[in-house]
XYZ file of C-alpha atoms in Angstrom:
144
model
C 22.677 -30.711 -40.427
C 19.624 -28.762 -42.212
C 20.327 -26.188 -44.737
C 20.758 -22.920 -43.281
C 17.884 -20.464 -43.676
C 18.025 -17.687 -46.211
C 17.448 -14.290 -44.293
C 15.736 -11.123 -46.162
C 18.454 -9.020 -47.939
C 19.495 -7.300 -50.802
C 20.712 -9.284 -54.284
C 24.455 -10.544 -53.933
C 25.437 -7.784 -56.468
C 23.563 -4.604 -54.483
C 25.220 -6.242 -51.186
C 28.715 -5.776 -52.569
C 28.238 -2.638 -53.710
C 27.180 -1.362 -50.188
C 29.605 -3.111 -48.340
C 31.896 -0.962 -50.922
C 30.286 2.411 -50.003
C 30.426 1.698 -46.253
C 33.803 0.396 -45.788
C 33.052 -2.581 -44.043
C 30.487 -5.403 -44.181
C 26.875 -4.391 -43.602
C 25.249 -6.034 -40.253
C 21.580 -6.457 -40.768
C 19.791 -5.271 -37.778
C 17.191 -7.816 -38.203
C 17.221 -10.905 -36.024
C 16.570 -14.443 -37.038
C 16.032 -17.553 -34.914
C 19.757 -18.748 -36.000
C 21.333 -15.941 -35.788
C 20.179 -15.205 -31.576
C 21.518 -16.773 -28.607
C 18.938 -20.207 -27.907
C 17.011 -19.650 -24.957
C 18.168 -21.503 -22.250
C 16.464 -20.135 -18.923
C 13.911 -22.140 -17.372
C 10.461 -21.280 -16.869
C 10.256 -19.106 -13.706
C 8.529 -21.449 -10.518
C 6.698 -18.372 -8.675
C 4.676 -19.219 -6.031
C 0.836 -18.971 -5.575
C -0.651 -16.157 -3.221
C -4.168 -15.448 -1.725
C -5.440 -14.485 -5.184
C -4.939 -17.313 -6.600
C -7.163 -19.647 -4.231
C -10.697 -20.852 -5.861
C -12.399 -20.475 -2.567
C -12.162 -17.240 -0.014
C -11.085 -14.842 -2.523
C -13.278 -12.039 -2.334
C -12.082 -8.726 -4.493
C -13.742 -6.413 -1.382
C -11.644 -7.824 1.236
C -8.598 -7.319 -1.256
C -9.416 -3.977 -2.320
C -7.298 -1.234 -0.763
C -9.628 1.218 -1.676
C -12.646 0.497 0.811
C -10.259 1.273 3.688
C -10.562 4.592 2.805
C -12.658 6.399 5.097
C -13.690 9.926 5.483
C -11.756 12.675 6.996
C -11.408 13.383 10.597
C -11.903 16.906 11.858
C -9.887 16.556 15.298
C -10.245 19.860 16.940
C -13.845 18.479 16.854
C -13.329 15.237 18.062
C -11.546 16.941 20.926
C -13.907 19.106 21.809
C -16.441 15.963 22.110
C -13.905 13.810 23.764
C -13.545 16.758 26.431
C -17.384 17.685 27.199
C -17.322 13.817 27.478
C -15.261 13.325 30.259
C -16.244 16.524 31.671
C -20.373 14.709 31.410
C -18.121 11.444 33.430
C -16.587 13.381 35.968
C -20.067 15.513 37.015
C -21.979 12.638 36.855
C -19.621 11.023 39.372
C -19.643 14.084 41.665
C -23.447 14.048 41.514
C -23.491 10.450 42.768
C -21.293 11.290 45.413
C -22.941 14.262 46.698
C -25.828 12.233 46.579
C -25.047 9.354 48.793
C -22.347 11.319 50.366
C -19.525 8.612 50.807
C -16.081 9.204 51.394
C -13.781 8.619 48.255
C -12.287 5.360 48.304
C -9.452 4.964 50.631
C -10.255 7.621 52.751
C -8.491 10.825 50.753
C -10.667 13.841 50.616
C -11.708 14.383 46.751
C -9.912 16.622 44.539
C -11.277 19.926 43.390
C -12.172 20.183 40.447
C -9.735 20.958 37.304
C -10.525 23.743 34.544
C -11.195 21.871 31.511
C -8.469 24.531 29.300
C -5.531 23.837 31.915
C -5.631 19.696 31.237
C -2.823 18.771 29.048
C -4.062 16.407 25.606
C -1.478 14.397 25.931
C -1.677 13.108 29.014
C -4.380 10.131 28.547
C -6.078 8.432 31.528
C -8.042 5.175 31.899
C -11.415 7.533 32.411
C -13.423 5.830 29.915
C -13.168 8.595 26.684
C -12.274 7.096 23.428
C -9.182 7.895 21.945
C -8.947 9.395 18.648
C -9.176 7.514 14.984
C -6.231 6.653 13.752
C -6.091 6.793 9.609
C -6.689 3.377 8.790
C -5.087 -0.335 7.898
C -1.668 0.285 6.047
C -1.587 -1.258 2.927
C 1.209 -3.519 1.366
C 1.553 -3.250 -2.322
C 3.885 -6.174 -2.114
C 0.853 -8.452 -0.947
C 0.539 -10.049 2.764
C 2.815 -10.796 5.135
């Protein structure tokens, strides 16, 4: 076995003297390789994501930040979606009118609704586009 290691201290002489003064012997709060538990835990296996491919691994389709888009004023996208379907449902009456057909299965048309009584939540298959959603959610735990 190797000769132990001489650690940084006081002289023999100053080191009884302070043990003498505290009342007890003096632990050094400095740690030395010998004097520490060995290190016994393996290296940790962790396994490789998309970032660390060599090929395919673009930063801009990784970046979270160019998802962000500008804000949505809705009341206005409303309004648009409305006067859009309202444009749909003229220009259908105006091609009816004009080669004055029956609607389809022989039910006399509708009248026409006020465009304030329609309820927003009720969607239809008429065509309008349905309002932006905020975007992608991101995962700051990586993909999925």
């Amino acid at each position: 076995m190797p000769p132990k290691p001489k650690h940084r201290d006081v002289a023999g002489f100053l080191s009884r003297v302070r043990d003498f003064f505290l009342g007890r012997t003096h632990k050094t709060a400095l740690r030395f390789a010998d004097t520490v538990s060995p290190r016994t835990q393996p290296p940790p296996d962790i396994p490789k994501g998309p970032s660390q491919s060599l090929f395919s691994n673009y930063y801009y389709t990784r970046d979270p930040r160019r998802l962000v888009k500008p804000s949505v004023d809705l009341v206005l996208e409303h309004k648009q979606m409305l006067a859009a379907k309202l444009k749909a449902e003229e220009a259908a009456r105006a091609a009816q009118a004009k080669s004055r057909d029956a609607p389809m299965g022989g039910a006399p048309a509708a009248p026409p609704k006020d465009s304030d009584s329609e309820d927003c939540h009720q969607w239809q298959d008429s065509g309008a586009k349905r309002l932006p959603t905020p975007g992608q959610v991101h995962s700051w735990e990586g993909p999925r």
